[in-house]
Tab-separated table of C-alpha atoms in Angstrom:
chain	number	residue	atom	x	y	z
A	12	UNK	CA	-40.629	127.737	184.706
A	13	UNK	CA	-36.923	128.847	184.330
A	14	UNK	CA	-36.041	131.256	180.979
A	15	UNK	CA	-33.248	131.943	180.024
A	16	UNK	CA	-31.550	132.509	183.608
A	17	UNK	CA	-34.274	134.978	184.900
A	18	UNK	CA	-36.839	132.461	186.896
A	19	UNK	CA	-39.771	133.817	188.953
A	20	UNK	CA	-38.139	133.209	191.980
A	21	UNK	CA	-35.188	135.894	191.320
A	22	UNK	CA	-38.004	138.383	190.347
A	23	UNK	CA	-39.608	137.809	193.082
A	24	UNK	CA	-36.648	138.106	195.576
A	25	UNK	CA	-36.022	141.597	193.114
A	26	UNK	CA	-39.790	142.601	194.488
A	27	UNK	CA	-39.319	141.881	198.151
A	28	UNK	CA	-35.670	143.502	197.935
A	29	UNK	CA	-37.463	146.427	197.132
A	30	UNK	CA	-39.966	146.190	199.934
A	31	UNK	CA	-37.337	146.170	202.189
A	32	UNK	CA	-35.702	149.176	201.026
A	33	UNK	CA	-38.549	151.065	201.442
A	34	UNK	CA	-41.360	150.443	198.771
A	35	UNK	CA	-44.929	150.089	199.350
A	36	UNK	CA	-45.514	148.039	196.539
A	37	UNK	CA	-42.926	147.303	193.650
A	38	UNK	CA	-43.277	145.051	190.491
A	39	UNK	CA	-40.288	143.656	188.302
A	40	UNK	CA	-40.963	142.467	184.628
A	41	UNK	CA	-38.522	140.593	182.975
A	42	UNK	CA	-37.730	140.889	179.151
A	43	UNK	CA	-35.545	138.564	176.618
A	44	UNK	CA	-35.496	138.909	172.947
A	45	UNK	CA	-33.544	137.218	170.092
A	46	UNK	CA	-33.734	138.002	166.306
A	47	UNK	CA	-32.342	137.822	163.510
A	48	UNK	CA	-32.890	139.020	160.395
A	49	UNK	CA	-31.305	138.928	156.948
A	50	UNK	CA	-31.681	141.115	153.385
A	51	UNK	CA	-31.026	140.108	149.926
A	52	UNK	CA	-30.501	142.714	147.014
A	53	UNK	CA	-29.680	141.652	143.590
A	54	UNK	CA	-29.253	137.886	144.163
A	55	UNK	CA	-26.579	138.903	146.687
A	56	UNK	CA	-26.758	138.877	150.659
A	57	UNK	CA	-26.534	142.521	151.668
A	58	UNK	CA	-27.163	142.325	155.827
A	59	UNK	CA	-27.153	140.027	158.530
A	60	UNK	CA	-28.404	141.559	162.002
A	61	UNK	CA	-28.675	139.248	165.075
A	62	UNK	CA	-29.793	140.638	168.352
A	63	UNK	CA	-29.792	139.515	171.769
A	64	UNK	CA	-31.008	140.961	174.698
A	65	UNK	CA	-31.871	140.281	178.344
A	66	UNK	CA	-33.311	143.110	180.479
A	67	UNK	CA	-35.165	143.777	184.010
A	68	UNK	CA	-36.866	146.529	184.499
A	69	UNK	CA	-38.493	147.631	188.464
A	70	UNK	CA	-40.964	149.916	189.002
A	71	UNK	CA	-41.180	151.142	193.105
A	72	UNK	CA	-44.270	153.063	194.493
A	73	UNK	CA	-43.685	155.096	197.563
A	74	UNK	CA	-46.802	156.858	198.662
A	75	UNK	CA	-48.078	158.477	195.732
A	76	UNK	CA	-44.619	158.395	194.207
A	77	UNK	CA	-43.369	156.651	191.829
A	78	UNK	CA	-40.267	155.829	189.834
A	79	UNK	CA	-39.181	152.693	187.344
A	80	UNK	CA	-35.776	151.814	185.836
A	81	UNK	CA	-34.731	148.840	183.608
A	82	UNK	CA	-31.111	147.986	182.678
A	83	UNK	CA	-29.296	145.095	181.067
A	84	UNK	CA	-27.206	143.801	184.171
A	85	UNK	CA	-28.908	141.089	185.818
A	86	UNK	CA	-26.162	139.549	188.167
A	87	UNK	CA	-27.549	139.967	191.540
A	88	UNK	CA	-25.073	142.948	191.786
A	89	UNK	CA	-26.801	144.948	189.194
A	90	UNK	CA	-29.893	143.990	189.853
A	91	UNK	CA	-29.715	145.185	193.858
A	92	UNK	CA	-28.014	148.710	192.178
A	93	UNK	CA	-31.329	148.937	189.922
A	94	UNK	CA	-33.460	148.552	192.869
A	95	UNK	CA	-31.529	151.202	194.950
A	96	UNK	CA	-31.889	153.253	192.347
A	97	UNK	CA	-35.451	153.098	192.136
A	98	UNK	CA	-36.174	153.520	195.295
A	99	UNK	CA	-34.128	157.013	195.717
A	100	UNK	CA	-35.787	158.269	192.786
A	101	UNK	CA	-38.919	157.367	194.198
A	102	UNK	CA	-38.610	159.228	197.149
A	103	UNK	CA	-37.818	162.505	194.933
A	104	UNK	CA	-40.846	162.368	192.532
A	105	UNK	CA	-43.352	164.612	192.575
A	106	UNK	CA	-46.926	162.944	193.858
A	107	UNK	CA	-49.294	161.245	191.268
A	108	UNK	CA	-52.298	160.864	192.900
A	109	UNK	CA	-53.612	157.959	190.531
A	110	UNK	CA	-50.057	156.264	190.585
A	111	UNK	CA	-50.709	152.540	192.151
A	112	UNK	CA	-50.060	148.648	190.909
A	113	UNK	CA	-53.530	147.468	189.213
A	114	UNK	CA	-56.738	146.214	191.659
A	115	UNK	CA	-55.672	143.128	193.213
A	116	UNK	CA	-59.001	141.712	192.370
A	117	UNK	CA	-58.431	142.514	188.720
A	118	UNK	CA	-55.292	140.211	188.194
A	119	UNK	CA	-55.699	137.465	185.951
A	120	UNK	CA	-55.250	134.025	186.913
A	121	UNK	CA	-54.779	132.244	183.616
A	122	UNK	CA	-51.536	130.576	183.720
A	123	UNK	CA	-53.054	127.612	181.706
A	124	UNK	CA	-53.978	129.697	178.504
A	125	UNK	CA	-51.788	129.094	175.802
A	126	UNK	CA	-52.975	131.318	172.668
A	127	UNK	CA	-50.663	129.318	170.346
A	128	UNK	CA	-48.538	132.376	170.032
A	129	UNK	CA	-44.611	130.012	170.348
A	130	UNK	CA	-43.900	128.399	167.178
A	131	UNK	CA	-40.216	126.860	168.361
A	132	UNK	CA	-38.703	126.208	164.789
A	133	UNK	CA	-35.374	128.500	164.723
A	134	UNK	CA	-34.533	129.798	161.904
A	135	UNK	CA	-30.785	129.069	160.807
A	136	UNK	CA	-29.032	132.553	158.688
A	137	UNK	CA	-29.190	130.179	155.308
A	138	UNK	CA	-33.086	129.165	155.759
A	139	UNK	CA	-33.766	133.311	156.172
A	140	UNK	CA	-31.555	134.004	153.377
A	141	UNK	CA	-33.025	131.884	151.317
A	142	UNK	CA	-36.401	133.022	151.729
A	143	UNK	CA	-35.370	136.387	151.054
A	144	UNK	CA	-33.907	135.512	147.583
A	145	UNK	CA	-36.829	133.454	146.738
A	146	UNK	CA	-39.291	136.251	147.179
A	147	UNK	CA	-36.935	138.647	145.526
A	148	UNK	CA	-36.294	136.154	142.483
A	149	UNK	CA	-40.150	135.808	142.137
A	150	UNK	CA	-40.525	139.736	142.089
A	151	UNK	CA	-37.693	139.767	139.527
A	152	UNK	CA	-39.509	137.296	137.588
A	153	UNK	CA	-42.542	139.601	137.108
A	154	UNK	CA	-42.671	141.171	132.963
A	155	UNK	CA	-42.260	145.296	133.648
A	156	UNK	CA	-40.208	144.465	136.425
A	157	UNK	CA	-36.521	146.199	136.368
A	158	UNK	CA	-35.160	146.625	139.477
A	159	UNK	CA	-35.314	145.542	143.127
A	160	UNK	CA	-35.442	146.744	146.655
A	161	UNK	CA	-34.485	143.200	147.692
A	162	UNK	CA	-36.641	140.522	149.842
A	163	UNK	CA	-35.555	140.582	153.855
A	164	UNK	CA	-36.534	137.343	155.507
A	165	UNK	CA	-36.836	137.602	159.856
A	166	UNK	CA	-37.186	135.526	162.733
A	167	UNK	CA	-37.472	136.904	166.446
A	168	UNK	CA	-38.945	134.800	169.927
A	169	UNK	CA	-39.286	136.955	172.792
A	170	UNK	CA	-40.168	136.267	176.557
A	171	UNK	CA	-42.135	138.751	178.943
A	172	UNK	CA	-42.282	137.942	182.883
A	173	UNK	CA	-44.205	139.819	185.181
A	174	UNK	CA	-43.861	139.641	189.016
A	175	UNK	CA	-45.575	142.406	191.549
A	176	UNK	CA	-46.011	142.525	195.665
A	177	UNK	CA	-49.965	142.656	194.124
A	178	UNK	CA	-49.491	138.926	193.938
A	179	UNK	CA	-49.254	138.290	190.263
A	180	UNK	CA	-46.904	136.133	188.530
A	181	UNK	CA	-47.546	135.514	184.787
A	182	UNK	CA	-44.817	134.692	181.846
A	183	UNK	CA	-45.919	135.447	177.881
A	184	UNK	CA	-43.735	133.962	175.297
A	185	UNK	CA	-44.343	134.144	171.526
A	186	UNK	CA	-42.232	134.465	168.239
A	187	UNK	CA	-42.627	136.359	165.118
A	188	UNK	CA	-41.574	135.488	161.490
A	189	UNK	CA	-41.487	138.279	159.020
A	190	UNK	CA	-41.217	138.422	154.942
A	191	UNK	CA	-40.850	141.340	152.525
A	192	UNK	CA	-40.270	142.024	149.379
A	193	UNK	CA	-40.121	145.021	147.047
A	194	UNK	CA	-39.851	145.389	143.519
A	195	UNK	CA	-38.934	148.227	140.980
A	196	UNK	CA	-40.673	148.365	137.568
A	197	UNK	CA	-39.996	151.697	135.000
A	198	UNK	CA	-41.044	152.344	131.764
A	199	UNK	CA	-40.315	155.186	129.493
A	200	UNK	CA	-42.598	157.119	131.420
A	201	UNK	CA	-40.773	156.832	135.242
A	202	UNK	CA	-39.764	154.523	137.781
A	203	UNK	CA	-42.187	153.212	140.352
A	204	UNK	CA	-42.246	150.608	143.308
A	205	UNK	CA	-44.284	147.973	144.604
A	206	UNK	CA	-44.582	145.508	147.787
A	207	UNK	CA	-45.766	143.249	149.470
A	208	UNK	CA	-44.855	141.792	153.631
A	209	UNK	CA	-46.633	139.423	155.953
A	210	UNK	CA	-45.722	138.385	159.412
A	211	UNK	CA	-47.113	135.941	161.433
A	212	UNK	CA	-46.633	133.663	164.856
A	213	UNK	CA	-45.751	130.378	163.042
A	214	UNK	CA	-43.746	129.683	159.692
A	215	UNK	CA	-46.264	127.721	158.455
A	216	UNK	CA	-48.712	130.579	158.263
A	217	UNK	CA	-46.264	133.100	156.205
A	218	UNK	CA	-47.834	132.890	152.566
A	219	UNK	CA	-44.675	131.444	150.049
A	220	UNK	CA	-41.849	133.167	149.311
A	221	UNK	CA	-43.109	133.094	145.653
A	222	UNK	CA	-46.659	134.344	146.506
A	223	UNK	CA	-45.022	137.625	148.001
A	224	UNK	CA	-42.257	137.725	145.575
A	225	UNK	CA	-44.943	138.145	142.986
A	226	UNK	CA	-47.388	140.446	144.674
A	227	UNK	CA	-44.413	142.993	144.836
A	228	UNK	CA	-43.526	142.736	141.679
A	229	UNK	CA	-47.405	143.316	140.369
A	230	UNK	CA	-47.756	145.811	142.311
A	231	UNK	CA	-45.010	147.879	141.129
A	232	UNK	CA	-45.900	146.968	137.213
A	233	UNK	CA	-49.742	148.405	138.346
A	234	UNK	CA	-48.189	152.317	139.480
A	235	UNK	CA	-46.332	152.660	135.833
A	236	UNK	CA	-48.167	155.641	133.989
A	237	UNK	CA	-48.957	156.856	137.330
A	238	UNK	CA	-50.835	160.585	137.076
A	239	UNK	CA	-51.469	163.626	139.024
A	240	UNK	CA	-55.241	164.187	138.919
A	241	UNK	CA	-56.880	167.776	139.434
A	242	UNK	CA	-58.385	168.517	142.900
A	243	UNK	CA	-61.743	167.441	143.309
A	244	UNK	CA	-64.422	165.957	145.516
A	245	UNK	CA	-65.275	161.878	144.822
A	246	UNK	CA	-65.804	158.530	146.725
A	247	UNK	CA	-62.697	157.344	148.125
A	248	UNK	CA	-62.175	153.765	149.160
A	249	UNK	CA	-59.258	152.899	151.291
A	250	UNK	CA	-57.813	148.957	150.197
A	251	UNK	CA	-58.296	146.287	153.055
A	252	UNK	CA	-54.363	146.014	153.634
A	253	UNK	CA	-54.117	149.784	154.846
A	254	UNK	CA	-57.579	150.284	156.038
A	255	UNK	CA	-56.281	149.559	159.174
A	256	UNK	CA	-54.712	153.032	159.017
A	257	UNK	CA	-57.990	154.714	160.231
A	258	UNK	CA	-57.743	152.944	163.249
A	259	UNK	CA	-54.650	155.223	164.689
A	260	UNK	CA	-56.813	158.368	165.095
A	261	UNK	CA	-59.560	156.120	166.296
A	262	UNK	CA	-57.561	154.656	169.114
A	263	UNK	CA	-55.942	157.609	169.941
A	264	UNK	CA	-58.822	159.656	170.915
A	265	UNK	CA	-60.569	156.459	172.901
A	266	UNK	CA	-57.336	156.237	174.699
A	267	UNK	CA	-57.597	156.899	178.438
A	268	UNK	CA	-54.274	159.087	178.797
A	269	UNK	CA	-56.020	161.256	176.008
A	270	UNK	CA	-59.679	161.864	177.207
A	271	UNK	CA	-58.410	162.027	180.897
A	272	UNK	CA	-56.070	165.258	179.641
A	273	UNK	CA	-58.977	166.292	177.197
A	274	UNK	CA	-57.330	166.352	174.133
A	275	UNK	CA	-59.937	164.224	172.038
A	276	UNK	CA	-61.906	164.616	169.679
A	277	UNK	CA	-64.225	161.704	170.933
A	278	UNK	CA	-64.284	162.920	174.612
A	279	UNK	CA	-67.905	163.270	174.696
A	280	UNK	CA	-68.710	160.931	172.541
A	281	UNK	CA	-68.826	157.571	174.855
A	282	UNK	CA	-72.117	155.721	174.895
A	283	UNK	CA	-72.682	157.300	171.245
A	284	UNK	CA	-73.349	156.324	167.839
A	285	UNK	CA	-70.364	157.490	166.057
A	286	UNK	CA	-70.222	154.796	163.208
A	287	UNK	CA	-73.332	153.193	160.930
A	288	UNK	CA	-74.841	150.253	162.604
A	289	UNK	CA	-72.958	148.500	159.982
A	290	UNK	CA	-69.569	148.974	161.830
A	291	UNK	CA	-68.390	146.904	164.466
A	292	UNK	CA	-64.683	147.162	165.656
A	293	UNK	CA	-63.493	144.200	167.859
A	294	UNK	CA	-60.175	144.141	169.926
A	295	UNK	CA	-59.749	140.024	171.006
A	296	UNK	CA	-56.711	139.579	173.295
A	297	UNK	CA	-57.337	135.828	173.030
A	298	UNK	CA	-57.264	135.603	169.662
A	299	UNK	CA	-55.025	132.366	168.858
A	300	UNK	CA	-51.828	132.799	167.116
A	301	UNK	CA	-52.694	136.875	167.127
A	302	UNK	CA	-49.781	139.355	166.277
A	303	UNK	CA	-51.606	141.397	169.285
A	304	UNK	CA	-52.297	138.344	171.790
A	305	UNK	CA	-51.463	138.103	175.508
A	306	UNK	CA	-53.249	136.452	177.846
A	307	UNK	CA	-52.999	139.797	180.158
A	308	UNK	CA	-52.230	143.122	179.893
A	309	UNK	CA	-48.982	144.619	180.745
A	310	UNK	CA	-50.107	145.361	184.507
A	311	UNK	CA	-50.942	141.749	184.736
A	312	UNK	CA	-54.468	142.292	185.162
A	313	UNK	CA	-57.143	139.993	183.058
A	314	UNK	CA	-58.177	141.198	179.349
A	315	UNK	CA	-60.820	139.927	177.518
A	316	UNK	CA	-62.625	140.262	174.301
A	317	UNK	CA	-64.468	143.804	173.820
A	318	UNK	CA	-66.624	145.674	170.961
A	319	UNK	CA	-65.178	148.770	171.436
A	320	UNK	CA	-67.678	149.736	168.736
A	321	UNK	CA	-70.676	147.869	168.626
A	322	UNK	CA	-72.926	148.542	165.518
A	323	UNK	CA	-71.464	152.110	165.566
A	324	UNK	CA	-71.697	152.790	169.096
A	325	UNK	CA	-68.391	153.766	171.027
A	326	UNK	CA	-68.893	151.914	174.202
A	327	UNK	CA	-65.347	151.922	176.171
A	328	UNK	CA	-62.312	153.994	176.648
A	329	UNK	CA	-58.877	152.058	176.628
A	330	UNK	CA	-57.855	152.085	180.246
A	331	UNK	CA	-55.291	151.549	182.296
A	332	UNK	CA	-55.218	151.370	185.980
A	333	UNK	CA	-54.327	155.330	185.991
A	334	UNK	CA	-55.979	156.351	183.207
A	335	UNK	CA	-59.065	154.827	184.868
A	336	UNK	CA	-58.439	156.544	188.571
A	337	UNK	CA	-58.099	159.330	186.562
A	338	UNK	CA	-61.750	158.853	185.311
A	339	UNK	CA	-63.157	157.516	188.002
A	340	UNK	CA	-63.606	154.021	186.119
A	341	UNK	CA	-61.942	150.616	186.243
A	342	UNK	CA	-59.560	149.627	183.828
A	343	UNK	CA	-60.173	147.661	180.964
A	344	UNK	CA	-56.892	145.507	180.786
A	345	UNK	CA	-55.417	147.857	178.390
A	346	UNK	CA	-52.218	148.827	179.388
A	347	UNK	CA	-49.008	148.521	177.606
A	348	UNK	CA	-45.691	149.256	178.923
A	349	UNK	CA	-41.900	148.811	177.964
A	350	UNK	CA	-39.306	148.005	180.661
A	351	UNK	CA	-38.663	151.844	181.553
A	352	UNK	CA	-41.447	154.492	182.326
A	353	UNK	CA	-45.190	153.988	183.378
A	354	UNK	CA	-47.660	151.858	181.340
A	355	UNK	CA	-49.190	153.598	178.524
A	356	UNK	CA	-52.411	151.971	176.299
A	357	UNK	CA	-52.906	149.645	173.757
A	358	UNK	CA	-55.136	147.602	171.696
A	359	UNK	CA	-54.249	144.263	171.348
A	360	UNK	CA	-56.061	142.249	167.868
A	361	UNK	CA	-58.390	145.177	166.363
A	362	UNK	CA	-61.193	143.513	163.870
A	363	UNK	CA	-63.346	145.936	161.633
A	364	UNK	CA	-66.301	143.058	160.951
A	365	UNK	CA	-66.933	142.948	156.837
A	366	UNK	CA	-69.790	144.101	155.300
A	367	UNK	CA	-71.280	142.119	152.299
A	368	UNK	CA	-69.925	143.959	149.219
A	369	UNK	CA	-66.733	142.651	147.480
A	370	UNK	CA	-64.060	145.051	146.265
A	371	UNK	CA	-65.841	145.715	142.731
A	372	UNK	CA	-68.914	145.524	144.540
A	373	UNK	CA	-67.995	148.409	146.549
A	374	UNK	CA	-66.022	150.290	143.432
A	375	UNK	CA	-69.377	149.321	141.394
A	376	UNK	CA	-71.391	150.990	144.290
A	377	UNK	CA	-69.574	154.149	144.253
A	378	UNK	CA	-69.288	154.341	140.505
A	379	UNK	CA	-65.877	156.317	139.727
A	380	UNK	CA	-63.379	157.347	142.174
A	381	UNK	CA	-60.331	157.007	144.359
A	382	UNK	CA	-58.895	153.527	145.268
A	383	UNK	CA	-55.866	153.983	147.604
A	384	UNK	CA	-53.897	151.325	147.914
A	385	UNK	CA	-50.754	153.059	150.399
A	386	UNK	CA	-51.378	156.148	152.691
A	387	UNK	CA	-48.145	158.022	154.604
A	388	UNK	CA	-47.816	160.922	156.703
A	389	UNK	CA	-51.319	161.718	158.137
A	390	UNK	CA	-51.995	164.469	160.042
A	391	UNK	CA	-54.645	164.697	162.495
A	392	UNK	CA	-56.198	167.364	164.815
A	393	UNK	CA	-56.483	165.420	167.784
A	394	UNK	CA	-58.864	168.295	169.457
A	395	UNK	CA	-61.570	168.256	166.522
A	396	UNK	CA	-61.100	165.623	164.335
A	397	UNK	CA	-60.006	167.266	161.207
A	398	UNK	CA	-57.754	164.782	159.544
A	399	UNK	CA	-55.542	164.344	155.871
A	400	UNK	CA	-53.520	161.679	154.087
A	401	UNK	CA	-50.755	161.672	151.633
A	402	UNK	CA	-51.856	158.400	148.844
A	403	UNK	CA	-51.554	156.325	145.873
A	404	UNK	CA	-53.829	154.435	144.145
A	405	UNK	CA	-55.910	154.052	141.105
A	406	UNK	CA	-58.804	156.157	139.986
A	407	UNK	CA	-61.591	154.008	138.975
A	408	UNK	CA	-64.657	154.854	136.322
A	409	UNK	CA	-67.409	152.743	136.259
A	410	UNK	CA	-66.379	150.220	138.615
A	411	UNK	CA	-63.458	149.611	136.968
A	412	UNK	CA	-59.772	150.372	137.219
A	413	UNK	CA	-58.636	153.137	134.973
A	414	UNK	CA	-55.178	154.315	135.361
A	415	UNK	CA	-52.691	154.577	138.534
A	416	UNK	CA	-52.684	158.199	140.647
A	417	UNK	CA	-50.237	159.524	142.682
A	418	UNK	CA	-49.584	162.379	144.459
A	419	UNK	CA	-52.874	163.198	145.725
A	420	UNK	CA	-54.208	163.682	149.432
A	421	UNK	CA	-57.429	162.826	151.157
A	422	UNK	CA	-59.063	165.051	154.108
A	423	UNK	CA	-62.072	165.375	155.913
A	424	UNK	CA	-63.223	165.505	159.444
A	425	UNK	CA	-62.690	161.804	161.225
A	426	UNK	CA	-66.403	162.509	162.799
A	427	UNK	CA	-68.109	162.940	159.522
A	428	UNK	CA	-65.808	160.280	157.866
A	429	UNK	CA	-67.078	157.118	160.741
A	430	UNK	CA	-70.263	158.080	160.223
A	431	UNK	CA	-70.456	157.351	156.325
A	432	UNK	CA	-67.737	154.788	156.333
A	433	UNK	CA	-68.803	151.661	154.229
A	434	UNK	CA	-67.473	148.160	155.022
A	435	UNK	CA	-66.412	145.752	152.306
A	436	UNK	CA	-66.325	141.716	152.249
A	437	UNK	CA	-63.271	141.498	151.809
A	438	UNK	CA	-61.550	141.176	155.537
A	439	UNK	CA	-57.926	139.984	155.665
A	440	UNK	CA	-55.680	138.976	158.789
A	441	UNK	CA	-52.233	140.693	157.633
A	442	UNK	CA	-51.569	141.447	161.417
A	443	UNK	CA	-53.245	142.911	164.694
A	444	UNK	CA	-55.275	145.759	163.033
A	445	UNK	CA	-57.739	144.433	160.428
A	446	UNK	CA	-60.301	145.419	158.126
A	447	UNK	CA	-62.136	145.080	154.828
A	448	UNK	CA	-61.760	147.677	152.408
A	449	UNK	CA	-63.774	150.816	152.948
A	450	UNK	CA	-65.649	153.340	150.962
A	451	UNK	CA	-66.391	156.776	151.955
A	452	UNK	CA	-68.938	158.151	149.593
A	453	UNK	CA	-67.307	161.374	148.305
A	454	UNK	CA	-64.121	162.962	150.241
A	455	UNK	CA	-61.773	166.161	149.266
A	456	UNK	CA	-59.279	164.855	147.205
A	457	UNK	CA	-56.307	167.554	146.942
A	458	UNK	CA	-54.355	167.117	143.547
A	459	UNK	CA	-52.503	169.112	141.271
């Protein structure tokens, strides 16, 4: 399989020309991106951005020492300089005892899966454009609507080879096509704005143009007569598109990297019930056509489908081959990594399963209180949990909708949050972290 000019074999001559020069073990990953992406404002085009890149990156263990470079120059002169390179820094690191390429007998060996993740339609500059201006038009369209951020339209494929003396060889190729839109609606009252953006694997699974156009524009029309609302205590439920907010904190403190330097607030916690039996949390690798899919991680070893929680019970870290020395466990296919610098962790396609309330179901349920529909700048104490939001959103009476808020943030403790959160019906797949809306039955809501 020859891409774009960087075939297996010249990463694996990279690998052994690092062997030679002194590594123990070495692994070379391969990266090359195009995009391209285009904004209308105003019926006008306002920017065009294409990008193309094509970059190697080696990583050489010496010992317990290790050291990685990438660069951009792939002629067999700059790649033999990269390796040089990474093998004199190697021999000046300090030791990492749990440095080390991933198990051999870990690897996956799944060069047949295909996860549906290449759509190869190529977006020409006009087709963006005029998906952009469609979207934007529609949002336009909307009655209360005055103003526009403009609609952007994007299109990117991307190719990720992995070759290490372990004796894995593995190639992951996928594309991603974006839309947004966002509208501005005012009234004599203020100005306030609205979106809406999907992205997905294949064309054909982007919603219309239209459909986002017009979400954008609603949206915005819904925050006019906004209000600042007095501080208080009340249910709280957090919309299905940004639910997957409360995941961040969540994966943060499961990570490896985190628990293995202490700094969690779920380090004891493993094996526990942290959530109701009503929550489980899914990450699927596999998934087809998943914004998160690869059919391994990005030490090549095999990943596979996990409950991380499993009716409420935390029952894995995310690890990493060092992470997991670290712990004295095995890794769970988790790691992530760029082209420079060691792997880090990641989940891949994060699922919060639905519970069997609707939206009003859950609003009737709580009776009056906070729906937030965006969230921005959290702030989290990663040592104890203790945790706060900036929001928007609507406060609701009776079940129903009463008048937009804005202004206001949420805070609690993450522990005590989990353990009373609520799952709605209403699961979405808007891209690789998931979840139906969900209630928390009465939070500290900071006002004015």
């Amino acid at each position: 399989l020859h891409i774009g000019g960087m075939d297996e074999n010249l990463l694996q001559d990279v690998v052994a020309a690092a062997r030679k020069a002194g590594a123990d073990a070495a692994e070379a990953a391969f990266a090359e991106r195009q995009s391209l992406s285009i904004n209308v404002r105003q019926g006008a085009l306002e920017e065009v951005e294409r990008e193309e890149s094509r970059d190697l990156g080696v990583r050489v263990f010496i010992g317990k020492r290790h050291a990685s470079v990438s660069g951009s120059d792939i002629s067999s002169e700059g790649w033999k300089k990269l390796v040089e390179r990474a093998v004199a820094m190697a021999r000046l690191a300090p030791e990492d005892p749990y440095s080390g390429l991933a198990p051999e007998d870990r690897l996956a060996n799944n060069h047949g899966m295909d996860l549906d993740l290449y759509d190869p339609v190529e977006l020409e500059p006009e087709a963006l454009e005029a998906m952009g201006r469609a979207a934007e038009e529609s949002a336009r369209a909307v009655a209360g609507v005055t103003n526009s951020d403009g609609g952007s339209a994007t299109w990117s494929s991307g190719n990720w080879r992995l070759v290490t003396s372990g004796g894995f060889s593995g190639v992951h190729r996928a594309s991603t096509f974006g839309l947004t839109c966002s509208a501005i609606a005012s009234d004599a009252g203020g100005m306030e704005r609205g979106g809406d953006g999907r992205a997905a694997r294949w064309k054909t699974d982007l919603p219309s143009p239209e459909a986002i156009g017009a979400e954008a524009g609603k949206r915005a029309v819904q925050r006019l007569g906004a209000r600042k609302i007095a501080s208080t205590t009340a249910p709280v439920i957090f919309e299905n598109r940004g639910a997957g907010m409360i995941f961040g904190a969540l994966i943060g403190a499961i990570s490896g990297p985190s628990v293995a330097r202490g700094v969690s607030f779920l380090k004891d916690k493993l094996g526990q019930q942290i959530f109701s039996k009503s929550i489980t949390i899914t990450d699927d690798p596999h998934r087809r056509r998943g914004l998160g899919s690869s059919p391994f991680d990005d030490e090549g070893v095999a990943n596979s489908a996990v409950n991380i929680i499993d009716e409420g019970t935390l029952t894995t870290w995310l690890l990493n081959t060092s992470s997991a020395r670290q712990l004295g466990l095995e890794t769970t296919g988790h790691a992530s990594r760029g082209l420079a610098g060691p792997p880090g962790v990641s989940p891949c396609n994060l699922t919060l399963s639905p519970g069997d309330r609707d939206l009003a179901g859950l609003m009737g349920d709580a009776g009056s209180g906070v729906l937030v529909t965006s969230m921005f700048g959290p702030s989290l104490n990663a040592n104890n949990g203790d945790w706060s939001v900036g929001c928007s959103g609507f406060w609701f009476e009776n079940g129903e909708i009463a008048y937009p808020v804005s202004e206001i943030t949420v805070a609690g403790n993450l522990l005590d949050i989990y353990a009373r959160l609520v799952p709605g019906s209403d699961l979405e797949f808007r891209g690789s972290h998931n979840a139906p809306s969900l209630l928390v039955d009465g939070l500290a809501i900071a006002g004015k």
